[in-house]
Coordinates of C-alpha atoms in Angstrom, one line a residue:
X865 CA -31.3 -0.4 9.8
X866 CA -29.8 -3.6 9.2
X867 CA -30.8 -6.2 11.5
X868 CA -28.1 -8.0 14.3
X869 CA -28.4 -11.7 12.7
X870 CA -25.5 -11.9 10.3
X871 CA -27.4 -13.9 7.8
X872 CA -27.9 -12.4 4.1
X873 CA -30.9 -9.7 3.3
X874 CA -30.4 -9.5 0.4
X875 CA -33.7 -11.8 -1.0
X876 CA -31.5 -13.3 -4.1
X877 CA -33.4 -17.0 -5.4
X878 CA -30.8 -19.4 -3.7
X879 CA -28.3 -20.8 -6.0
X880 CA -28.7 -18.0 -8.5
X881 CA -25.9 -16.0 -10.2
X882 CA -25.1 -13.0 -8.7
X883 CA -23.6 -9.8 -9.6
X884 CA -20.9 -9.2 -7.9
X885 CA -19.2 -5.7 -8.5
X886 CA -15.7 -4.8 -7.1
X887 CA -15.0 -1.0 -6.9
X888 CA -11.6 0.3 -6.6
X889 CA -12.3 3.6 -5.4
X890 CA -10.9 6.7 -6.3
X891 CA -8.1 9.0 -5.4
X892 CA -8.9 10.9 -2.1
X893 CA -8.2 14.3 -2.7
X894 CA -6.6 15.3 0.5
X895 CA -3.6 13.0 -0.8
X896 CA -0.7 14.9 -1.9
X897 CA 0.6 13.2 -5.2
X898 CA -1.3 9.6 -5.3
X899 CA -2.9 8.6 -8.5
X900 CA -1.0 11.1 -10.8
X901 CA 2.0 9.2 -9.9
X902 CA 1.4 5.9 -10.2
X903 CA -1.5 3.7 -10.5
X904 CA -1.2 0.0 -10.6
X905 CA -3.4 -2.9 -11.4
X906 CA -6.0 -3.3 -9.0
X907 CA -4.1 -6.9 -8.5
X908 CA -6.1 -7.6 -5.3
X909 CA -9.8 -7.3 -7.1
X910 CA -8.5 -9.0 -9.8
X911 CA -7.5 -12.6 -7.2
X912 CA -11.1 -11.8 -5.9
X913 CA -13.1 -11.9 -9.0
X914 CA -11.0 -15.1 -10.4
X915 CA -12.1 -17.1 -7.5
X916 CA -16.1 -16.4 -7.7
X917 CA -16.3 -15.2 -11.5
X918 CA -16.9 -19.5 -12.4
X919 CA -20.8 -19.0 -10.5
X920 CA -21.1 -15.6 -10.5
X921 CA -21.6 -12.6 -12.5
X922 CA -18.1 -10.4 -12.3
X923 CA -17.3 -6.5 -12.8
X924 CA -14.8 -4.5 -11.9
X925 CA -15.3 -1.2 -11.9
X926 CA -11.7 0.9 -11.4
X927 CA -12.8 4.7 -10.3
X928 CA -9.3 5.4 -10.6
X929 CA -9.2 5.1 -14.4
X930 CA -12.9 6.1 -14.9
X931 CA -13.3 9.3 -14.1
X932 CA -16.5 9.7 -15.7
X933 CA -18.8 7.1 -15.0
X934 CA -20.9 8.4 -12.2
X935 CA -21.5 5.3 -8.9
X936 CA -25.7 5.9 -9.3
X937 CA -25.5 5.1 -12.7
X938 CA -23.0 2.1 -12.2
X939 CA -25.3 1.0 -9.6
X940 CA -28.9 1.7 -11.9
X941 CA -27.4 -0.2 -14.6
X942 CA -25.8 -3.2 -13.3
X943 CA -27.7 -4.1 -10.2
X944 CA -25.3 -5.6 -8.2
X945 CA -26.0 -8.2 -5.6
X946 CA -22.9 -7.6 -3.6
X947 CA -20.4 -4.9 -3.5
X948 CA -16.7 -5.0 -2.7
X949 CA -14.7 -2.0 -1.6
X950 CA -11.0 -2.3 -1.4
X951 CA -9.1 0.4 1.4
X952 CA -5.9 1.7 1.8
X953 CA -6.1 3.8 4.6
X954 CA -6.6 7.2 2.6
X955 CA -9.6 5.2 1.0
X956 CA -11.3 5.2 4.1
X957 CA -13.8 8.3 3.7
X958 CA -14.7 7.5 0.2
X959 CA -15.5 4.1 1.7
X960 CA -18.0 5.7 4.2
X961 CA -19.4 8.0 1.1
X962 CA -19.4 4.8 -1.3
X963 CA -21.1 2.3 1.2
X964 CA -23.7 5.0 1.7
X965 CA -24.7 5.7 -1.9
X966 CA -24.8 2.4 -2.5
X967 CA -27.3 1.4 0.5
X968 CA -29.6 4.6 -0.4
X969 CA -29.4 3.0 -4.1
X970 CA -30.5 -0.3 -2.6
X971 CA -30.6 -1.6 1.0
X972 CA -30.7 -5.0 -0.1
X973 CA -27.1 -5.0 -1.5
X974 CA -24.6 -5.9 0.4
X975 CA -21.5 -4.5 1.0
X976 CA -18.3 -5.9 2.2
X977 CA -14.9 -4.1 2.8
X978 CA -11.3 -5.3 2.4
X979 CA -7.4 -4.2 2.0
X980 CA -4.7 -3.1 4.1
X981 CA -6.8 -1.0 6.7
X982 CA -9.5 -3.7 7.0
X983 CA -7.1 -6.1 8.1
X984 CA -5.4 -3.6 11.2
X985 CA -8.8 -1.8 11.7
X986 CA -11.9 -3.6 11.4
X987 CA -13.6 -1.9 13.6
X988 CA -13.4 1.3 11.6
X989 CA -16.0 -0.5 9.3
X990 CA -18.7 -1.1 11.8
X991 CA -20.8 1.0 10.5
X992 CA -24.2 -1.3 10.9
X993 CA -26.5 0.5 8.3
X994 CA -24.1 0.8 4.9
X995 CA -21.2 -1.7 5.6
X996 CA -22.4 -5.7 5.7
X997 CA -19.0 -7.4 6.4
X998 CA -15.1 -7.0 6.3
X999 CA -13.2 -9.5 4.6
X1000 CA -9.7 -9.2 6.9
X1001 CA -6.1 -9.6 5.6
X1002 CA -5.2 -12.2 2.5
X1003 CA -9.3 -12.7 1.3
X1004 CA -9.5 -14.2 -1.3
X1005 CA -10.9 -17.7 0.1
X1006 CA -12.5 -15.9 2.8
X1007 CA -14.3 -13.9 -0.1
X1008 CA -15.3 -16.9 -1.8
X1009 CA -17.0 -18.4 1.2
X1010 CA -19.0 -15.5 2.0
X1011 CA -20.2 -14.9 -1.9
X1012 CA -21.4 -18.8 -1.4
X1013 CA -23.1 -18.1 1.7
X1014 CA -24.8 -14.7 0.8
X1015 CA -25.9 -16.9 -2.3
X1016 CA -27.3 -19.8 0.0
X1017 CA -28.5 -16.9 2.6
X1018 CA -26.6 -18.9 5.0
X1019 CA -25.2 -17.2 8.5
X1020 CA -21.7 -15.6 8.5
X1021 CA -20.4 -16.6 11.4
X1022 CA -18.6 -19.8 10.3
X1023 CA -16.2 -18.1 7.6
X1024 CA -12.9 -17.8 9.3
X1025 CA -11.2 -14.2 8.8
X1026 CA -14.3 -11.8 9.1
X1027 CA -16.0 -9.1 10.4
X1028 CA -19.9 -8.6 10.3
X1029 CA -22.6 -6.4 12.3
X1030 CA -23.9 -8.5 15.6
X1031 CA -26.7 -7.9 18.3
X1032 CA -23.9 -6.4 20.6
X1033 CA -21.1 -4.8 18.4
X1034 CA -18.9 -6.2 15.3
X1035 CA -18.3 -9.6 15.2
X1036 CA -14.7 -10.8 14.4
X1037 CA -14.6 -14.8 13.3
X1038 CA -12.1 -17.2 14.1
X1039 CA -8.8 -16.0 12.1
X1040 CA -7.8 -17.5 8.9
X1041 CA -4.0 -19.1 8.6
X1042 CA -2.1 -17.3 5.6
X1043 CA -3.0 -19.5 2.3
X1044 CA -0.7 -21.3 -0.4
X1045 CA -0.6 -18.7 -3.0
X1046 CA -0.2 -21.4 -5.2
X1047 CA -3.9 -22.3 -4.5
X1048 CA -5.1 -19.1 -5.4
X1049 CA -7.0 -18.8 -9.1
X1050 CA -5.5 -16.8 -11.1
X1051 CA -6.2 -12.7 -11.5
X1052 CA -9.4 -11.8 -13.8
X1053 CA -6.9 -9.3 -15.8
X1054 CA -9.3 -9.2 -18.7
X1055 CA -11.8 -7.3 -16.4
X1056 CA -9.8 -4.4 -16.7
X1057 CA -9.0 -4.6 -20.1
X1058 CA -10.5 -1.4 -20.7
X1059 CA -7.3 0.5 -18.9
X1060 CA -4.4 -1.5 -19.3
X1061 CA -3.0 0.0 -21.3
X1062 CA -2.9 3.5 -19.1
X1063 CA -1.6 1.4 -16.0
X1064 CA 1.8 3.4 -15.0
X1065 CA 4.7 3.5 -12.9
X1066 CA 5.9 7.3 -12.9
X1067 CA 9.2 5.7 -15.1
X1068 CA 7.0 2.7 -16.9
X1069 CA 3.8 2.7 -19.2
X1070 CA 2.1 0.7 -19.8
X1071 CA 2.6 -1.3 -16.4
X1072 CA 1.4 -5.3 -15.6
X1073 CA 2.0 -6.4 -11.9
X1074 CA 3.1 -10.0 -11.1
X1075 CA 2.9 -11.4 -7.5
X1076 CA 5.8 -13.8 -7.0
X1077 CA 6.1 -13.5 -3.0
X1078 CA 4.0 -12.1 -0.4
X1079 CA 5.9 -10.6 3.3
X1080 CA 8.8 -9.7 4.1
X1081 CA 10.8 -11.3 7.4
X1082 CA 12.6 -8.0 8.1
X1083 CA 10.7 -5.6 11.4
X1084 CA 11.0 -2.3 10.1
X1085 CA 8.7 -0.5 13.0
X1086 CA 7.5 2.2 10.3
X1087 CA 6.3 -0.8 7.4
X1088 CA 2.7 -2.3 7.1
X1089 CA 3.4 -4.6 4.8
X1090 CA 5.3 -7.4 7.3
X1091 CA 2.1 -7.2 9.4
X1092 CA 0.1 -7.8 6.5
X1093 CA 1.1 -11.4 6.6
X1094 CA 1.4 -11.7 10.3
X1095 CA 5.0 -11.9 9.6
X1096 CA 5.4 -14.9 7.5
X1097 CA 6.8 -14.6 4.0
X1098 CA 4.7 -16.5 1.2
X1099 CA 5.9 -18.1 -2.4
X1100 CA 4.3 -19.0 -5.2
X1101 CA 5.6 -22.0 -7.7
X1102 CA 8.6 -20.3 -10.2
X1103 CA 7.0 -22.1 -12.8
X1104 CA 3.6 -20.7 -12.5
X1105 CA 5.3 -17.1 -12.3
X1106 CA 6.6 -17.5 -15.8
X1107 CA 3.6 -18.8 -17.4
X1108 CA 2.0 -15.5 -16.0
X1109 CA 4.5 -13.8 -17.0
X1110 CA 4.8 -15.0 -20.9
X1111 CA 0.8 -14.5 -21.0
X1112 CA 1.3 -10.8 -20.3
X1113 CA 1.2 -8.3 -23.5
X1114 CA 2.9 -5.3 -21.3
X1115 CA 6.5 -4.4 -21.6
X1116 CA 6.9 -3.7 -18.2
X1117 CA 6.6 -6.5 -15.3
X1118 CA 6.1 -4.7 -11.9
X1119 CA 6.9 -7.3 -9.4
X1120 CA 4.9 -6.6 -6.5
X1121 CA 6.7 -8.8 -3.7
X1122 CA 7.6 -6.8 -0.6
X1123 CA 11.2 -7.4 -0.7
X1124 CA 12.5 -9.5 -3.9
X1125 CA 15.9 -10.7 -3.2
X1126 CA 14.7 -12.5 0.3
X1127 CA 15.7 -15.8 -1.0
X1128 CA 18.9 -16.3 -3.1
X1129 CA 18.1 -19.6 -4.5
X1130 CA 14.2 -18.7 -5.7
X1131 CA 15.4 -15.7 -7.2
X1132 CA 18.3 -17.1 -9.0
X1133 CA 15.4 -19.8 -10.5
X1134 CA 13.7 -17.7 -11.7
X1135 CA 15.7 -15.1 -13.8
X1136 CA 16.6 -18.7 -15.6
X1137 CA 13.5 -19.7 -16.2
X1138 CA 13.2 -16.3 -17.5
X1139 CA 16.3 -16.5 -19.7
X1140 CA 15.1 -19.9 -20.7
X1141 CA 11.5 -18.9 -21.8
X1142 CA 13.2 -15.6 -24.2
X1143 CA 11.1 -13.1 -21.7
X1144 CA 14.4 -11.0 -21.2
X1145 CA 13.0 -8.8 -23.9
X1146 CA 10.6 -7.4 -21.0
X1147 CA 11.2 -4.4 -18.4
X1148 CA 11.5 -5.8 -14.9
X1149 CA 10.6 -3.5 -11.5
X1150 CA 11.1 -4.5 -8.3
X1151 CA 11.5 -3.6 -4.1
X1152 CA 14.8 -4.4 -3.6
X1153 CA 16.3 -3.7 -0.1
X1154 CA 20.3 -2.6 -0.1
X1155 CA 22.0 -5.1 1.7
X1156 CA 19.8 -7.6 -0.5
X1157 CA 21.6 -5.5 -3.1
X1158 CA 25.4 -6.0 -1.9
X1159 CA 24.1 -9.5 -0.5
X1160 CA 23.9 -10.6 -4.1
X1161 CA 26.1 -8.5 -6.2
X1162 CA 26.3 -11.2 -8.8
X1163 CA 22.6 -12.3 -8.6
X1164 CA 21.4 -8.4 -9.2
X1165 CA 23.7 -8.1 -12.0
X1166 CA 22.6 -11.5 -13.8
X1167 CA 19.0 -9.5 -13.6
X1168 CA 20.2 -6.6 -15.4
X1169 CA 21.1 -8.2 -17.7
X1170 CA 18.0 -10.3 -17.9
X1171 CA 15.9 -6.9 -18.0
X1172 CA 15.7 -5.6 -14.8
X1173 CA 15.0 -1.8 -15.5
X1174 CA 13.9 -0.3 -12.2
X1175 CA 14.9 -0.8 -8.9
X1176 CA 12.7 1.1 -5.9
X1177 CA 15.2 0.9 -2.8
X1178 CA 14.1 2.0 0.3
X1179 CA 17.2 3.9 1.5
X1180 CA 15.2 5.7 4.1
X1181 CA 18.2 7.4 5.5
X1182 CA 21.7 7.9 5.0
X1183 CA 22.3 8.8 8.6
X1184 CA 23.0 5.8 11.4
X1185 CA 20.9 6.6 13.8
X1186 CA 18.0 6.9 11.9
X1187 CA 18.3 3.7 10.7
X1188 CA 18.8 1.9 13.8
X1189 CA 15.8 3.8 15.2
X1190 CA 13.7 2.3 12.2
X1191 CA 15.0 -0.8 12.9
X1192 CA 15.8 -1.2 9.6
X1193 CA 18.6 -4.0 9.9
X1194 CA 20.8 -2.2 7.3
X1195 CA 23.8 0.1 7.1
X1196 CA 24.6 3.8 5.5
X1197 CA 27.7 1.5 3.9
X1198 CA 25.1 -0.5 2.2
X1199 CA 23.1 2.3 0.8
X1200 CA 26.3 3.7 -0.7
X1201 CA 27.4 0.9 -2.0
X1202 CA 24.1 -0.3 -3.5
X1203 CA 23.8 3.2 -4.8
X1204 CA 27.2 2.4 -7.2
X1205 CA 26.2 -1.1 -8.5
X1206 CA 22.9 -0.2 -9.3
X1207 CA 24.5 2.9 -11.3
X1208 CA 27.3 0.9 -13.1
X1209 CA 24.9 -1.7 -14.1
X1210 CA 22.5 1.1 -15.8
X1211 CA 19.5 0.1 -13.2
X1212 CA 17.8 3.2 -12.7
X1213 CA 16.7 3.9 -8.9
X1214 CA 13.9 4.7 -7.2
X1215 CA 15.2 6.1 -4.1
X1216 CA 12.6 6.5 -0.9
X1217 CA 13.4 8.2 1.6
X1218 CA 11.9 9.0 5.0
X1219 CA 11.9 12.6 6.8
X1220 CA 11.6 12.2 10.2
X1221 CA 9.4 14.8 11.8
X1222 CA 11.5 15.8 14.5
X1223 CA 14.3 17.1 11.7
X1224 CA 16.1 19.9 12.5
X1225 CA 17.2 22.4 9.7
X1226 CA 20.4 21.5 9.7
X1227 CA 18.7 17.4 9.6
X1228 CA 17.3 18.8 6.2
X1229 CA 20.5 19.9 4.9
X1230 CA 22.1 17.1 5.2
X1231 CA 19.6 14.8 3.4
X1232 CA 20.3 17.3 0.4
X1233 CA 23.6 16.6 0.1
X1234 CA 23.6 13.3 0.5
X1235 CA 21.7 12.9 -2.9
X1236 CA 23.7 15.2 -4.5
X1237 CA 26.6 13.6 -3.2
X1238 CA 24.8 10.5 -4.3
X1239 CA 23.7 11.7 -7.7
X1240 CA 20.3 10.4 -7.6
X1241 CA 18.1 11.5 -10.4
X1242 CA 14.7 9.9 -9.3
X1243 CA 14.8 10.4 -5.5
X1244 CA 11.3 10.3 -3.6
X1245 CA 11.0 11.8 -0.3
X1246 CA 8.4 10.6 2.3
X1247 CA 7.4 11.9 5.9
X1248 CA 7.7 9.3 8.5
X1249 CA 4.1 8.3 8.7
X1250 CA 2.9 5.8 11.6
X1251 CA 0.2 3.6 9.4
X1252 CA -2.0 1.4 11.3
X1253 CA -0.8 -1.9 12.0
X1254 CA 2.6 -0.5 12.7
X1255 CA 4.6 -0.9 16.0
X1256 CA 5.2 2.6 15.4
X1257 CA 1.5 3.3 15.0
X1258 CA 0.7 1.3 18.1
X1259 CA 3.5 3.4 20.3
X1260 CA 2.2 7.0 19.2
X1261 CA -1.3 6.1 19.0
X1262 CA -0.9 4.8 22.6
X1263 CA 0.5 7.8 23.8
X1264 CA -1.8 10.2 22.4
X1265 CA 0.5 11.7 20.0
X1266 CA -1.1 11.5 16.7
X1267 CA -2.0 15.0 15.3
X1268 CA -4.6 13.4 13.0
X1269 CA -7.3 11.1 12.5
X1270 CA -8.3 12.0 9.1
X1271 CA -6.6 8.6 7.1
X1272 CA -6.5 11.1 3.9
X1273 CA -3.8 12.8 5.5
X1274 CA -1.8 8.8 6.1
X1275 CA -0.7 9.2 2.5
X1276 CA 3.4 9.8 3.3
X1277 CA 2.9 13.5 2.3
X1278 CA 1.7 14.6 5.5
X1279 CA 2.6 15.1 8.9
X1280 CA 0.5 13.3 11.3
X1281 CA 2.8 13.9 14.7
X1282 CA 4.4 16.9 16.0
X1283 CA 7.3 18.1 14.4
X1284 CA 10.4 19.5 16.1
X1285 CA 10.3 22.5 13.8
X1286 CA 7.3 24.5 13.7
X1287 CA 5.2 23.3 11.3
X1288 CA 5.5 25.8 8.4
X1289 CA 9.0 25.8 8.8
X1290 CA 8.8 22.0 8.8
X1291 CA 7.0 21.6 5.3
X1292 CA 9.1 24.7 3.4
X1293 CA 12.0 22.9 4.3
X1294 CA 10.2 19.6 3.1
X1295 CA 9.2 21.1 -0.5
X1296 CA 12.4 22.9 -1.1
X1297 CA 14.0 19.0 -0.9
X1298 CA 15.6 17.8 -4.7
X1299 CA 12.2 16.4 -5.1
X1300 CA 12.0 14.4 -8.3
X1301 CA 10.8 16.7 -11.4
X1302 CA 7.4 15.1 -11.7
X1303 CA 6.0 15.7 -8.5
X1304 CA 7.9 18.7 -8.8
X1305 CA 5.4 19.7 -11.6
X1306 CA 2.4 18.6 -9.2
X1307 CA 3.4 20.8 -6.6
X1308 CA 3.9 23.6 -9.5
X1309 CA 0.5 22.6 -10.7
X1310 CA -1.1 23.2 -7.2
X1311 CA -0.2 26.5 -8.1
X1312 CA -2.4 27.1 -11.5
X1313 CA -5.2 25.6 -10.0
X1314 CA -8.4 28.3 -9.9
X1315 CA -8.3 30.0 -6.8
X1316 CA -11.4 28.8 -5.2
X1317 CA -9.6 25.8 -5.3
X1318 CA -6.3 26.7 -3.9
X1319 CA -8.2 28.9 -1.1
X1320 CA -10.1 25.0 -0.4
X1321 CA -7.0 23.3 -0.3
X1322 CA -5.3 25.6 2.0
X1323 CA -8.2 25.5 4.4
X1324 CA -7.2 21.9 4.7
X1325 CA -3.6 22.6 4.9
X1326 CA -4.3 25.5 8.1
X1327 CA -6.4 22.8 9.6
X1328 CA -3.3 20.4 9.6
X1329 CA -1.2 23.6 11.2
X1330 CA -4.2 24.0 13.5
X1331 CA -4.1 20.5 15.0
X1332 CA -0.3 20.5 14.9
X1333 CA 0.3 23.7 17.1
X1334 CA -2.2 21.9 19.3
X1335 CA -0.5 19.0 19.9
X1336 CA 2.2 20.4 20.3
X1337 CA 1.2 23.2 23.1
X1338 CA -0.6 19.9 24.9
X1339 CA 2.9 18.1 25.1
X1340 CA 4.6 21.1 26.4
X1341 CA 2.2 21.2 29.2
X1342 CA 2.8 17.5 29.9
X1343 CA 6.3 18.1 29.7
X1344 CA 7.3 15.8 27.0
X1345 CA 9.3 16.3 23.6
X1346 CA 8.5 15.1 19.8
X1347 CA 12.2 13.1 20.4
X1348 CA 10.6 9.9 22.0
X1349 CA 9.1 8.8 18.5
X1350 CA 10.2 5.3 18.2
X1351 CA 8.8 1.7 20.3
X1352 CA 11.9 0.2 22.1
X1353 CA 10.9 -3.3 21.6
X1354 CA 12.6 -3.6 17.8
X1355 CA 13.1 -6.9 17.2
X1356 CA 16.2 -7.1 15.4
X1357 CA 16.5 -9.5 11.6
X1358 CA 20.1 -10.3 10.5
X1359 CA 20.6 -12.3 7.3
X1360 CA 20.9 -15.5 9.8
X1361 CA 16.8 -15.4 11.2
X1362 CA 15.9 -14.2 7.1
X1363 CA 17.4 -17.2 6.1
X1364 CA 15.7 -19.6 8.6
X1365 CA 12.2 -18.1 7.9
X1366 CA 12.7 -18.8 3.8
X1367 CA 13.6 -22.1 4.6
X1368 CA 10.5 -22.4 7.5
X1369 CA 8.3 -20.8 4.3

């Protein structure tokens, strides 16, 4: 049992190296799709171990890629001082299974926990005995401070943006204001060196990721990613993203900024400084939102022809309603017409879009003709999922709607509130959507698996009926309805208040 002071146990010779291993963990298997669709740079691990590998001793270990390398032997043969886990919210459980094998390994080490659900949920990771401390939102100087003070076995408490074990319950330090990216050192890429060439995109391989912005000013009440940043939007130097970008050896340039064509100006800098420095010969990917798109007709098609390859738009919806009950700030007019530039310009198009769970039937056949109407090849379909840190999460979670509290199921693939349909029907309409042929082939694949793991899998899958029918007899009790899904404070972003925040930024 670890004890309630928040200084370090773990008995290191101050001021010596340490080994400092970061894990990205890997793929939960309740996640429907995941890993065999994509798997991207662990970007985030790579920030952390540039800012501490100049006095420390750096691995990263990517379980995503490695599939053979078993954590007890990691762990017998490196002997890591500290350990840092990285958590989407799927991740969670593995978290928990990691943090414990790595404390029965050694008590001493400690552990520390970041990502996207650390920074809504910290208090999932109070878990005294296996979990040391949370780093919480953008860590990387927060992670730097506590490597120097677990080195110095100094207290936590004065590292802004944290979470540790206290005498009375989790302690939570004085938050950290949102950084200069530009201050940031740059990504340890050559720790992963092992696997860069198998990073993918389901469309690119192999894949490098480049972090030109950070946050997006637009509210959609369904998005984590705005919170992320506590709203503000976050640049880096133009200059600096083009040296990056010329040191890469990939083909394909995954920028990973939440929206990309925020800022006219920044964007139009830098697909010259691109042209300028010859890298027009790379593949470019990017979030691009649809009235970004017809915003900057002009601009996008200057980046075709400067390389840009891929473009994922979220669409979400082409019906009204559903986008003003996102709060999405965009038009079906805009989705149609982003649709046709991106076409004529030979972009290809990642379409998302969301099913809502209270979908009728006739709801379903009208999202399949819109993209055959539309003629999109590549079209992903999602079901509205309320992640933590959402208003949307917040609103069901306060009202006791959620259907599940197991974060594997958080994954987009599953539904995790009532649906209007009954459930089965609900999910055969959902896999008989013009899913895109590769996860076609995974749901096909489900299929030839051997059938002691196909009678697993739909143990899970009744459970998720189970708790569904549940819910749902429990609200018709109450008498309410699955119609009252979205929060009614939506705080509305036009171009006007996007504009103002890039120039506040």
């Amino acid at each position: 049992m670890r004890s309630g002071n928040p200084s370090n146990d773990v008995g290191l010779l101050k001021g010596a190296e340490m080994k400092v291993l970061l894990i990205t963990p890997p793929g939960n298997p309740d996640v429907i799709g995941g890993d065999d669709v994509f798997i991207y740079e662990p970007l985030g691990l790579e920030y952390l171990a540039g800012a501490v590998r100049d006095q420390h001793d750096v691995r990263i270990q990517d379980f995503r890629m490695d599939r053979e390398t078993q954590l007890e032997d990691l762990l017998e043969e490196y002997k890591p001082d500290v350990v840092g886990l990285t958590a989407d919210s799927p991740d969670v459980p593995t978290v928990y299974d990691f943090s414990q094998r790595i404390k029965a390994k050694n008590d001493k080490t400690h552990v520390v926990v970041g990502g996207h659900h650390a920074k809504f949920r910290p208090f999932d990771f109070y878990r005294p005995d296996t979990i040391d401390s949370v780093v919480i939102g953008e860590g990387v100087f927060s992670f730097r401070e506590l490597i120097q003070h677990i080195e110095k076995d100094k207290p936590l408490d004065d590292i802004a943006g944290i979470a540790y074990p206290g005498g009375d319950g989790q302690v939570l330090t004085a938050s950290r204001p949102q950084p200069r990216l530009d201050d940031y050192p740059g990504p340890a890429r050559d720790l992963v060196q092992a696997h860069r060439s198998e990073y993918h995109d389901k469309l690119m391989k192999p894949i490098a990721s480049v972090r030109s912005t950070v946050g997006c000013p637009y509210r959609c009440n369904f998005c984590s990613l705005w919170p992320f940043t506590d709203g503000r939007y976050l640049t880096r130097e133009i200059e600096k993203v083009v040296e990056e970008i010329a040191a890469l050896n990939e083909p394909n340039i995954f920028f990973t900024d939440d929206e990309a064509l925020i800022d006219r100006k920044r964007m139009t800098l830098l697909v010259e400084k691109i042209e300028e420095a010859g890298l027009n010969d790379r593949n470019y990917f990017m979030y691009i939102r649809s009235d970004s798109i017809m915003r900057n007709q002009d601009l996008v098609e200057r980046w075709a022809d400067a390389g840009l390859a891929l473009a994922l738009v979220g669409f979400e919806s082409f019906m009204e309603g559903d986008l003003s009950d996102y709060n999405k700030s965009n038009t079906v007019k805009n989705n149609w017409g982003a649709i046709r530039l991106l076409q004529r310009l030979g972009v290809k198009i990642a379409a998302q879009i969301v099913i809502r769970p209270d979908y009728t039937h006739e709801d379903f056949a009208r999202v399949k003709q819109f993209v055959e109407e539309a003629e999109l090849a590549t079209p992903t379909f999602t079901i509205l999922t309320p992640l933590p840190g959402t208003p949307l999460f917040d609103k069901l979670d306060r009202e006791n709607i959620l259907t599940s509290r197991n974060w594997g199921h958080y994954d987009l693939m599953h539904a995790v509130v009532p649906t209007k349909l009954p459930i089965e029907e609900f999910y055969e309409e959902f896999f008989k959507l013009p899913h895109e042929k590769y996860l076609q082939s995974l749901f096909a694949a489900e299929q030839e698996k051997p059938e002691a793991e196909k009678i697993a899998q739909a143990r899970k899958f009744f459970s998720v009926i189970r708790a569904h029918r549940k819910k749902r007899k429990e609200l018709e009790q109450q008498g309410r309805t699955v119609d009252l899904l979205f929060p009614e404070e939506n705080q509305p972003m036009g171009p006007e208040a996007v504009n103002s925040q890039v120039e506040e930024a």
